[in-house]
mmCIF file of C-alpha atoms in Angstrom:
data_model
loop_
_atom_site.group_PDB
_atom_site.id
_atom_site.type_symbol
_atom_site.label_atom_id
_atom_site.label_comp_id
_atom_site.label_asym_id
_atom_site.label_seq_id
_atom_site.Cartn_x
_atom_site.Cartn_y
_atom_site.Cartn_z
ATOM 1 C CA MET A 81 119.119 75.285 115.384
ATOM 2 C CA ALA A 82 117.827 72.634 113.059
ATOM 3 C CA GLU A 83 117.313 69.276 114.348
ATOM 4 C CA GLU A 84 119.790 66.682 113.067
ATOM 5 C CA VAL A 85 118.498 63.068 112.741
ATOM 6 C CA SER A 86 119.927 59.671 111.603
ATOM 7 C CA ASN A 87 119.146 59.054 107.787
ATOM 8 C CA LYS A 88 119.458 55.518 106.645
ATOM 9 C CA GLN A 89 120.537 55.584 102.896
ATOM 10 C CA VAL A 90 120.943 52.674 100.163
ATOM 11 C CA ILE A 91 124.300 53.251 98.446
ATOM 12 C CA LEU A 92 125.480 52.138 95.089
ATOM 13 C CA LYS A 93 129.100 50.721 95.775
ATOM 14 C CA HIS A 94 130.415 50.736 92.312
ATOM 15 C CA TYR A 95 129.163 50.340 88.552
ATOM 16 C CA VAL A 96 127.513 46.802 87.697
ATOM 17 C CA THR A 97 128.226 44.689 84.870
ATOM 18 C CA GLY A 98 125.857 41.786 84.119
ATOM 19 C CA TYR A 99 123.007 40.729 86.585
ATOM 20 C CA PRO A 100 122.855 43.443 89.616
ATOM 21 C CA LYS A 101 123.451 41.620 92.966
ATOM 22 C CA GLU A 102 122.650 42.721 96.665
ATOM 23 C CA PRO A 103 126.328 43.166 97.658
ATOM 24 C CA ASP A 104 126.468 46.025 94.658
ATOM 25 C CA MET A 105 124.623 47.976 97.174
ATOM 26 C CA GLU A 106 125.098 48.755 100.942
ATOM 27 C CA ILE A 107 123.017 50.339 103.642
ATOM 28 C CA LYS A 108 124.620 53.251 105.388
ATOM 29 C CA ASN A 109 123.768 55.297 108.181
ATOM 30 C CA GLY A 110 124.039 59.036 107.719
ATOM 31 C CA THR A 111 122.760 61.954 109.595
ATOM 32 C CA ILE A 112 120.709 64.981 108.136
ATOM 33 C CA LYS A 113 119.382 68.360 109.241
ATOM 34 C CA LEU A 114 115.772 68.879 109.005
ATOM 35 C CA LYS A 115 115.984 72.116 107.234
ATOM 36 C CA VAL A 116 115.969 73.504 103.646
ATOM 37 C CA PRO A 117 119.187 75.405 103.063
ATOM 38 C CA GLU A 118 118.620 79.114 103.642
ATOM 39 C CA GLY A 119 117.270 80.712 100.369
ATOM 40 C CA SER A 120 116.949 77.593 98.331
ATOM 41 C CA ASN A 121 113.612 76.526 96.731
ATOM 42 C CA ALA A 122 114.175 72.938 97.694
ATOM 43 C CA VAL A 123 111.872 70.703 99.431
ATOM 44 C CA LEU A 124 112.766 68.585 102.428
ATOM 45 C CA LEU A 125 111.011 65.238 102.232
ATOM 46 C CA LYS A 126 110.192 62.393 104.449
ATOM 47 C CA ASN A 127 110.244 59.294 102.314
ATOM 48 C CA LEU A 128 107.247 56.730 102.734
ATOM 49 C CA TYR A 129 107.371 54.396 99.712
ATOM 50 C CA LEU A 130 109.951 53.763 97.156
ATOM 51 C CA SER A 131 109.489 52.556 93.566
ATOM 52 C CA CYS A 132 111.633 49.707 92.055
ATOM 53 C CA ASP A 133 111.525 50.062 88.466
ATOM 54 C CA PRO A 134 113.536 48.028 85.579
ATOM 55 C CA TYR A 135 114.971 51.264 83.936
ATOM 56 C CA MET A 136 117.012 51.569 86.807
ATOM 57 C CA ARG A 137 119.172 48.921 85.780
ATOM 58 C CA SER A 138 120.835 51.207 83.318
ATOM 59 C CA ARG A 139 121.609 53.802 85.852
ATOM 60 C CA MET A 140 123.662 51.399 87.529
ATOM 61 C CA GLN A 141 126.382 51.518 84.682
ATOM 62 C CA LYS A 142 128.452 54.376 83.449
ATOM 63 C CA LYS A 143 126.498 55.635 80.305
ATOM 64 C CA GLU A 144 127.048 58.637 78.415
ATOM 65 C CA GLY A 145 124.139 60.440 76.512
ATOM 66 C CA SER A 146 121.446 58.488 77.862
ATOM 67 C CA TYR A 147 117.861 60.119 78.602
ATOM 68 C CA VAL A 148 118.548 59.541 82.406
ATOM 69 C CA ASP A 149 121.802 60.159 84.394
ATOM 70 C CA SER A 150 123.995 57.121 85.767
ATOM 71 C CA PHE A 151 123.962 56.846 89.430
ATOM 72 C CA THR A 152 127.025 58.150 91.180
ATOM 73 C CA PRO A 153 128.840 55.361 93.199
ATOM 74 C CA GLY A 154 129.269 55.873 96.786
ATOM 75 C CA SER A 155 126.181 58.045 96.703
ATOM 76 C CA PRO A 156 122.373 56.945 97.477
ATOM 77 C CA ILE A 157 120.343 55.663 94.753
ATOM 78 C CA THR A 158 117.640 57.927 93.447
ATOM 79 C CA GLY A 159 114.132 56.923 91.855
ATOM 80 C CA TYR A 160 110.230 57.475 92.030
ATOM 81 C CA GLY A 161 108.716 57.557 95.406
ATOM 82 C CA VAL A 162 105.933 58.836 97.675
ATOM 83 C CA ALA A 163 106.969 61.114 100.380
ATOM 84 C CA LYS A 164 105.543 63.868 102.752
ATOM 85 C CA VAL A 165 106.866 67.335 102.756
ATOM 86 C CA LEU A 166 108.624 68.504 106.035
ATOM 87 C CA GLU A 167 109.798 71.881 104.665
ATOM 88 C CA SER A 168 109.544 73.650 101.590
ATOM 89 C CA GLY A 169 111.355 76.718 100.060
ATOM 90 C CA ASP A 170 109.030 76.363 97.022
ATOM 91 C CA SER A 171 105.604 78.231 97.429
ATOM 92 C CA ASN A 172 104.036 75.369 95.477
ATOM 93 C CA PHE A 173 104.435 73.009 98.281
ATOM 94 C CA LYS A 174 103.692 73.463 101.947
ATOM 95 C CA LYS A 175 104.423 71.312 105.012
ATOM 96 C CA GLY A 176 102.288 68.339 105.308
ATOM 97 C CA ASP A 177 101.752 67.909 101.471
ATOM 98 C CA LEU A 178 102.167 64.516 100.043
ATOM 99 C CA VAL A 179 103.768 64.119 96.864
ATOM 100 C CA TRP A 180 105.175 61.619 94.298
ATOM 101 C CA GLY A 181 108.278 62.001 92.303
ATOM 102 C CA MET A 182 112.088 61.550 92.143
ATOM 103 C CA THR A 183 113.648 61.185 95.532
ATOM 104 C CA GLY A 184 116.506 59.537 97.298
ATOM 105 C CA TRP A 185 116.833 55.994 98.558
ATOM 106 C CA GLU A 186 116.813 57.201 102.124
ATOM 107 C CA GLU A 187 114.695 58.059 104.989
ATOM 108 C CA TYR A 188 114.881 61.796 104.364
ATOM 109 C CA SER A 189 115.790 63.763 101.172
ATOM 110 C CA ILE A 190 116.490 67.407 100.167
ATOM 111 C CA VAL A 191 114.902 67.577 96.751
ATOM 112 C CA THR A 192 115.934 70.590 94.376
ATOM 113 C CA ALA A 193 114.752 69.328 91.171
ATOM 114 C CA ILE A 194 110.987 70.058 92.239
ATOM 115 C CA HIS A 195 109.669 70.160 88.645
ATOM 116 C CA THR A 196 109.850 66.289 89.039
ATOM 117 C CA LEU A 197 107.388 66.301 92.019
ATOM 118 C CA PHE A 198 103.865 66.082 91.619
ATOM 119 C CA LYS A 199 101.414 66.970 94.462
ATOM 120 C CA ILE A 200 98.942 64.147 95.557
ATOM 121 C CA HIS A 201 95.439 65.318 95.874
ATOM 122 C CA ASP A 202 93.405 62.090 96.138
ATOM 123 C CA LYS A 203 94.000 60.426 99.252
ATOM 124 C CA ASP A 204 91.002 58.025 99.211
ATOM 125 C CA VAL A 205 93.250 55.283 97.520
ATOM 126 C CA PRO A 206 96.393 53.543 98.819
ATOM 127 C CA LEU A 207 99.334 55.945 99.028
ATOM 128 C CA SER A 208 101.560 53.108 97.571
ATOM 129 C CA TYR A 209 99.597 53.467 94.327
ATOM 130 C CA TYR A 210 101.411 56.805 93.314
ATOM 131 C CA THR A 211 104.359 54.590 92.881
ATOM 132 C CA GLY A 212 102.524 52.453 90.402
ATOM 133 C CA ILE A 213 98.919 52.741 88.818
ATOM 134 C CA LEU A 214 98.895 56.550 89.861
ATOM 135 C CA GLY A 215 102.476 57.309 89.255
ATOM 136 C CA MET A 216 105.122 56.900 86.525
ATOM 137 C CA PRO A 217 103.905 53.069 85.624
ATOM 138 C CA GLY A 218 100.534 54.035 85.260
ATOM 139 C CA MET A 219 101.171 57.116 83.008
ATOM 140 C CA THR A 220 103.510 54.768 80.925
ATOM 141 C CA ALA A 221 100.715 52.238 80.307
ATOM 142 C CA TYR A 222 98.304 55.081 79.546
ATOM 143 C CA ALA A 223 100.650 56.732 77.044
ATOM 144 C CA GLY A 224 102.003 53.909 75.360
ATOM 145 C CA PHE A 225 98.857 52.240 74.698
ATOM 146 C CA TYR A 226 96.370 55.191 74.026
ATOM 147 C CA GLU A 227 98.884 57.835 72.444
ATOM 148 C CA VAL A 228 101.566 55.626 70.732
ATOM 149 C CA CYS A 229 99.090 52.579 69.670
ATOM 150 C CA SER A 230 96.030 54.372 68.904
ATOM 151 C CA PRO A 231 93.836 51.383 69.810
ATOM 152 C CA LYS A 232 90.364 50.513 68.269
ATOM 153 C CA LYS A 233 87.687 48.569 69.608
ATOM 154 C CA GLY A 234 87.980 44.841 68.500
ATOM 155 C CA GLU A 235 91.769 44.825 67.867
ATOM 156 C CA THR A 236 94.013 41.966 68.973
ATOM 157 C CA VAL A 237 96.556 43.010 71.719
ATOM 158 C CA PHE A 238 99.783 41.273 72.887
ATOM 159 C CA VAL A 239 101.440 42.366 76.020
ATOM 160 C CA SER A 240 104.821 40.954 77.113
ATOM 161 C CA ALA A 241 105.892 41.083 80.760
ATOM 162 C CA ALA A 242 102.030 41.454 81.418
ATOM 163 C CA SER A 243 101.844 40.948 84.903
ATOM 164 C CA GLY A 244 104.390 43.731 85.779
ATOM 165 C CA ALA A 245 103.769 47.232 86.923
ATOM 166 C CA VAL A 246 102.899 48.503 83.452
ATOM 167 C CA GLY A 247 101.706 45.497 81.718
ATOM 168 C CA GLN A 248 98.914 44.515 83.966
ATOM 169 C CA LEU A 249 97.484 47.842 83.199
ATOM 170 C CA VAL A 250 97.951 47.913 79.575
ATOM 171 C CA GLY A 251 95.945 44.608 79.421
ATOM 172 C CA GLN A 252 93.134 45.966 81.519
ATOM 173 C CA PHE A 253 93.003 49.199 79.312
ATOM 174 C CA ALA A 254 92.625 47.175 76.398
ATOM 175 C CA LYS A 255 89.875 45.015 77.793
ATOM 176 C CA ILE A 256 87.877 48.227 78.815
ATOM 177 C CA LEU A 257 88.279 49.384 75.165
ATOM 178 C CA GLY A 258 86.861 46.005 73.951
ATOM 179 C CA CYS A 259 89.888 44.364 72.507
ATOM 180 C CA TYR A 260 91.109 40.747 72.544
ATOM 181 C CA VAL A 261 94.051 40.660 74.903
ATOM 182 C CA VAL A 262 96.958 38.027 75.425
ATOM 183 C CA GLY A 263 99.728 38.409 77.973
ATOM 184 C CA SER A 264 103.101 36.593 78.728
ATOM 185 C CA ALA A 265 104.783 36.183 81.934
ATOM 186 C CA GLY A 266 107.218 34.064 83.598
ATOM 187 C CA SER A 267 105.346 31.596 85.914
ATOM 188 C CA LYS A 268 102.168 29.627 86.221
ATOM 189 C CA GLU A 269 101.023 31.759 89.327
ATOM 190 C CA LYS A 270 101.635 35.105 87.041
ATOM 191 C CA VAL A 271 99.631 33.455 83.920
ATOM 192 C CA ASP A 272 96.684 32.450 86.311
ATOM 193 C CA LEU A 273 96.595 36.145 87.734
ATOM 194 C CA LEU A 274 96.609 37.504 84.155
ATOM 195 C CA LYS A 275 93.335 35.457 83.394
ATOM 196 C CA SER A 276 91.673 35.553 86.742
ATOM 197 C CA LYS A 277 92.577 38.746 88.202
ATOM 198 C CA PHE A 278 93.322 41.328 85.446
ATOM 199 C CA GLY A 279 90.583 39.729 82.692
ATOM 200 C CA PHE A 280 93.179 39.001 80.130
ATOM 201 C CA ASP A 281 91.591 36.457 77.490
ATOM 202 C CA GLU A 282 94.517 34.337 77.316
ATOM 203 C CA ALA A 283 98.023 34.175 78.854
ATOM 204 C CA PHE A 284 100.912 31.849 78.446
ATOM 205 C CA ASN A 285 104.325 31.242 80.346
ATOM 206 C CA TYR A 286 107.183 32.023 78.131
ATOM 207 C CA LYS A 287 109.477 29.819 79.960
ATOM 208 C CA GLU A 288 107.331 26.683 78.795
ATOM 209 C CA GLU A 289 107.393 27.638 75.207
ATOM 210 C CA GLN A 290 110.036 26.482 72.635
ATOM 211 C CA ASP A 291 108.942 28.398 69.706
ATOM 212 C CA PHE A 292 107.569 31.849 70.410
ATOM 213 C CA ALA A 293 106.455 32.440 66.840
ATOM 214 C CA ALA A 294 104.282 29.315 66.820
ATOM 215 C CA THR A 295 102.829 30.090 70.308
ATOM 216 C CA LEU A 296 101.959 33.598 69.062
ATOM 217 C CA LYS A 297 100.384 32.161 65.939
ATOM 218 C CA ARG A 298 98.191 29.635 68.246
ATOM 219 C CA TYR A 299 96.874 32.745 70.335
ATOM 220 C CA PHE A 300 96.980 35.086 67.123
ATOM 221 C CA PRO A 301 95.717 32.922 64.141
ATOM 222 C CA ASP A 302 94.858 36.240 62.307
ATOM 223 C CA GLY A 303 97.803 38.231 63.574
ATOM 224 C CA ILE A 304 98.463 41.021 66.172
ATOM 225 C CA ASP A 305 97.151 44.624 65.728
ATOM 226 C CA ILE A 306 99.128 45.905 68.947
ATOM 227 C CA TYR A 307 101.985 44.880 70.663
ATOM 228 C CA PHE A 308 103.288 46.275 74.070
ATOM 229 C CA GLU A 309 106.877 45.760 73.966
ATOM 230 C CA ASN A 310 108.454 45.202 77.507
ATOM 231 C CA VAL A 311 111.042 42.452 76.839
ATOM 232 C CA GLY A 312 113.069 42.629 73.608
ATOM 233 C CA GLY A 313 114.942 39.798 72.189
ATOM 234 C CA LYS A 314 113.412 36.678 71.134
ATOM 235 C CA MET A 315 110.093 37.644 71.583
ATOM 236 C CA LEU A 316 110.055 40.914 69.603
ATOM 237 C CA ASP A 317 111.536 38.772 66.599
ATOM 238 C CA ALA A 318 108.495 36.103 67.043
ATOM 239 C CA VAL A 319 105.912 39.250 67.268
ATOM 240 C CA LEU A 320 107.273 40.812 64.162
ATOM 241 C CA LEU A 321 106.175 37.690 62.318
ATOM 242 C CA ASN A 322 102.932 37.610 63.632
ATOM 243 C CA MET A 323 101.944 41.238 63.149
ATOM 244 C CA LYS A 324 98.914 42.237 60.870
ATOM 245 C CA LEU A 325 99.420 44.711 58.288
ATOM 246 C CA HIS A 326 99.517 48.248 59.718
ATOM 247 C CA GLY A 327 100.004 47.044 63.117
ATOM 248 C CA ARG A 328 101.537 48.935 65.919
ATOM 249 C CA ILE A 329 104.577 48.277 68.266
ATOM 250 C CA ALA A 330 105.007 50.681 71.363
ATOM 251 C CA VAL A 331 108.424 50.093 72.638
ATOM 252 C CA CYS A 332 108.215 50.572 76.387
ATOM 253 C CA GLY A 333 111.411 48.279 77.439
ATOM 254 C CA MET A 334 113.576 45.348 76.685
ATOM 255 C CA ILE A 335 114.188 43.768 80.103
ATOM 256 C CA SER A 336 115.816 40.628 78.373
ATOM 257 C CA GLN A 337 118.643 42.797 77.274
ATOM 258 C CA TYR A 338 119.447 44.767 80.304
ATOM 259 C CA ASN A 339 121.845 42.529 81.912
ATOM 260 C CA LEU A 340 123.583 41.341 79.006
ATOM 261 C CA ASP A 341 127.316 42.328 78.098
ATOM 262 C CA LYS A 342 126.251 41.600 74.350
ATOM 263 C CA THR A 343 122.599 42.538 73.562
ATOM 264 C CA GLU A 344 120.834 39.923 70.933
ATOM 265 C CA GLY A 345 120.197 41.218 67.547
ATOM 266 C CA VAL A 346 116.479 41.387 65.914
ATOM 267 C CA HIS A 347 116.313 39.495 62.876
ATOM 268 C CA ASN A 348 112.912 40.174 61.311
ATOM 269 C CA LEU A 349 113.018 43.791 60.933
ATOM 270 C CA PHE A 350 112.180 43.617 57.242
ATOM 271 C CA CYS A 351 108.403 42.992 58.440
ATOM 272 C CA LEU A 352 108.288 46.458 59.321
ATOM 273 C CA ILE A 353 108.398 47.432 55.608
ATOM 274 C CA THR A 354 106.355 44.358 54.352
ATOM 275 C CA LYS A 355 103.568 44.687 56.939
ATOM 276 C CA ARG A 356 103.806 48.500 57.119
ATOM 277 C CA ILE A 357 104.246 48.317 60.754
ATOM 278 C CA ARG A 358 104.717 51.482 62.923
ATOM 279 C CA MET A 359 107.219 50.681 65.669
ATOM 280 C CA GLU A 360 107.671 53.545 68.293
ATOM 281 C CA GLY A 361 109.720 54.166 71.340
ATOM 282 C CA PHE A 362 108.747 56.358 73.905
ATOM 283 C CA LEU A 363 109.692 58.049 77.404
ATOM 284 C CA VAL A 364 106.822 58.740 79.780
ATOM 285 C CA PHE A 365 108.185 62.137 81.014
ATOM 286 C CA GLU A 366 107.333 63.507 77.433
ATOM 287 C CA TYR A 367 103.563 62.543 78.255
ATOM 288 C CA TYR A 368 103.111 64.037 82.109
ATOM 289 C CA HIS A 369 101.216 66.969 80.646
ATOM 290 C CA LEU A 370 98.467 64.433 80.116
ATOM 291 C CA TYR A 371 98.539 63.559 83.823
ATOM 292 C CA PRO A 372 95.557 65.383 84.937
ATOM 293 C CA LYS A 373 93.557 63.560 82.057
ATOM 294 C CA TYR A 374 94.870 60.284 83.095
ATOM 295 C CA LEU A 375 93.635 60.771 86.642
ATOM 296 C CA GLU A 376 90.266 61.816 85.525
ATOM 297 C CA MET A 377 89.993 58.441 83.567
ATOM 298 C CA ILE A 378 91.525 56.115 86.067
ATOM 299 C CA ILE A 379 90.663 57.188 89.545
ATOM 300 C CA PRO A 380 86.885 56.409 88.757
ATOM 301 C CA HIS A 381 87.864 53.155 87.282
ATOM 302 C CA ILE A 382 89.933 52.107 90.463
ATOM 303 C CA LYS A 383 86.960 53.196 92.733
ATOM 304 C CA ALA A 384 84.345 51.292 90.698
ATOM 305 C CA GLY A 385 86.717 48.137 90.523
ATOM 306 C CA LYS A 386 86.682 48.043 86.998
ATOM 307 C CA VAL A 387 90.751 48.358 87.092
ATOM 308 C CA VAL A 388 92.604 46.518 89.937
ATOM 309 C CA TYR A 389 96.165 46.944 90.774
ATOM 310 C CA MET A 390 98.574 44.419 92.160
ATOM 311 C CA GLU A 391 101.589 45.366 94.256
ATOM 312 C CA ASP A 392 104.379 43.356 95.956
ATOM 313 C CA VAL A 393 105.378 45.342 98.854
ATOM 314 C CA ALA A 394 108.729 44.941 100.837
ATOM 315 C CA GLU A 395 108.975 46.445 104.243
ATOM 316 C CA GLY A 396 111.823 48.438 105.561
ATOM 317 C CA LEU A 397 114.619 50.157 103.531
ATOM 318 C CA GLU A 398 116.919 47.620 104.418
ATOM 319 C CA SER A 399 114.867 45.387 102.035
ATOM 320 C CA ALA A 400 115.296 47.779 98.961
ATOM 321 C CA PRO A 401 118.516 46.125 97.541
ATOM 322 C CA SER A 402 116.887 42.649 97.371
ATOM 323 C CA ALA A 403 113.543 43.822 96.115
ATOM 324 C CA LEU A 404 115.380 46.091 93.278
ATOM 325 C CA VAL A 405 117.540 42.939 92.208
ATOM 326 C CA GLY A 406 114.136 40.715 92.382
ATOM 327 C CA LEU A 407 112.965 42.423 89.362
ATOM 328 C CA PHE A 408 115.388 40.859 86.983
ATOM 329 C CA SER A 409 114.767 37.406 87.916
ATOM 330 C CA GLY A 410 111.112 37.996 87.952
ATOM 331 C CA ARG A 411 110.631 37.436 91.763
ATOM 332 C CA ASN A 412 108.119 40.194 92.069
ATOM 333 C CA VAL A 413 104.362 39.481 91.439
ATOM 334 C CA GLY A 414 103.002 42.906 90.649
ATOM 335 C CA LYS A 415 104.559 46.365 91.141
ATOM 336 C CA GLN A 416 107.557 46.113 93.353
ATOM 337 C CA VAL A 417 107.293 48.681 96.197
ATOM 338 C CA VAL A 418 109.435 49.179 99.304
ATOM 339 C CA MET A 419 107.717 50.546 102.191
ATOM 340 C CA ILE A 420 109.983 52.716 104.532
ATOM 341 C CA SER A 421 107.286 54.656 106.873
ATOM 342 C CA HIS A 422 103.821 54.782 107.475
ATOM 343 C CA GLU A 423 103.967 58.533 107.628
#
């Protein structure tokens, strides 16, 4: 008989309007049999780390035709995480393997969509890095900057939400290439980190600026070649006025708009024509075929200390709702991770 154990879970109680709040979720104690169903190619995982990511906000409301399915109220939230394989019905995975990919917000998960799991080979780095720099956010920064923006040495680069999971990496990649890089963030602490820890040339606190267009003109008197877009809204409007001819904008996210009932319009799109700007949205999973190439680049940089990564780690599954909600008020400093278990 398979062992049955308790399985704590984070459940979405109902669809959310406005800013998500902790009471929109609840912790429930369920049970699970530590066995893969007979004849299934699923894997049984013990979850170690969970990733809190802004895109999860859109999954907390009912949406048709989105690139990612809505969560199901009454069921556990799902997202990226790091886990240990306890049993596998698929020959590509075996007991004891460490993986990252899509899993449940719970202590144990049975994952049937095994194509979303990546085996972890390099264990000389913190395992939590596979929720961030070595996982989805790292690939997002890599694909958005190198593949979408086609950067060249000496170009000027602006990154919004620059101290977050993706932004902190985009800035460092741009510096390694020899670009001039400016980032925006939402506190003095984050601005200081951008310059002292991540090596940005300049940074500013957007909450202290009255006129974003004038601020950007101050930092980019000759204009912006590349904008890595994480926030949308008024910042995007100001950037469009400050782009150079033939500038590139990689649209990764628009966190300023996620909790609004009525999203803000963008008024300066005519600049796309007059300045011949290329503005392109992208989804990271279309670039996962480049993951081995990315690892070849990034792991030596991490080990040599050329790229640093900052995490904000919350302990215990009970802290997961608070950690996720905190993303939308900028409470986290660096990549928000929830640690469930030390293996």
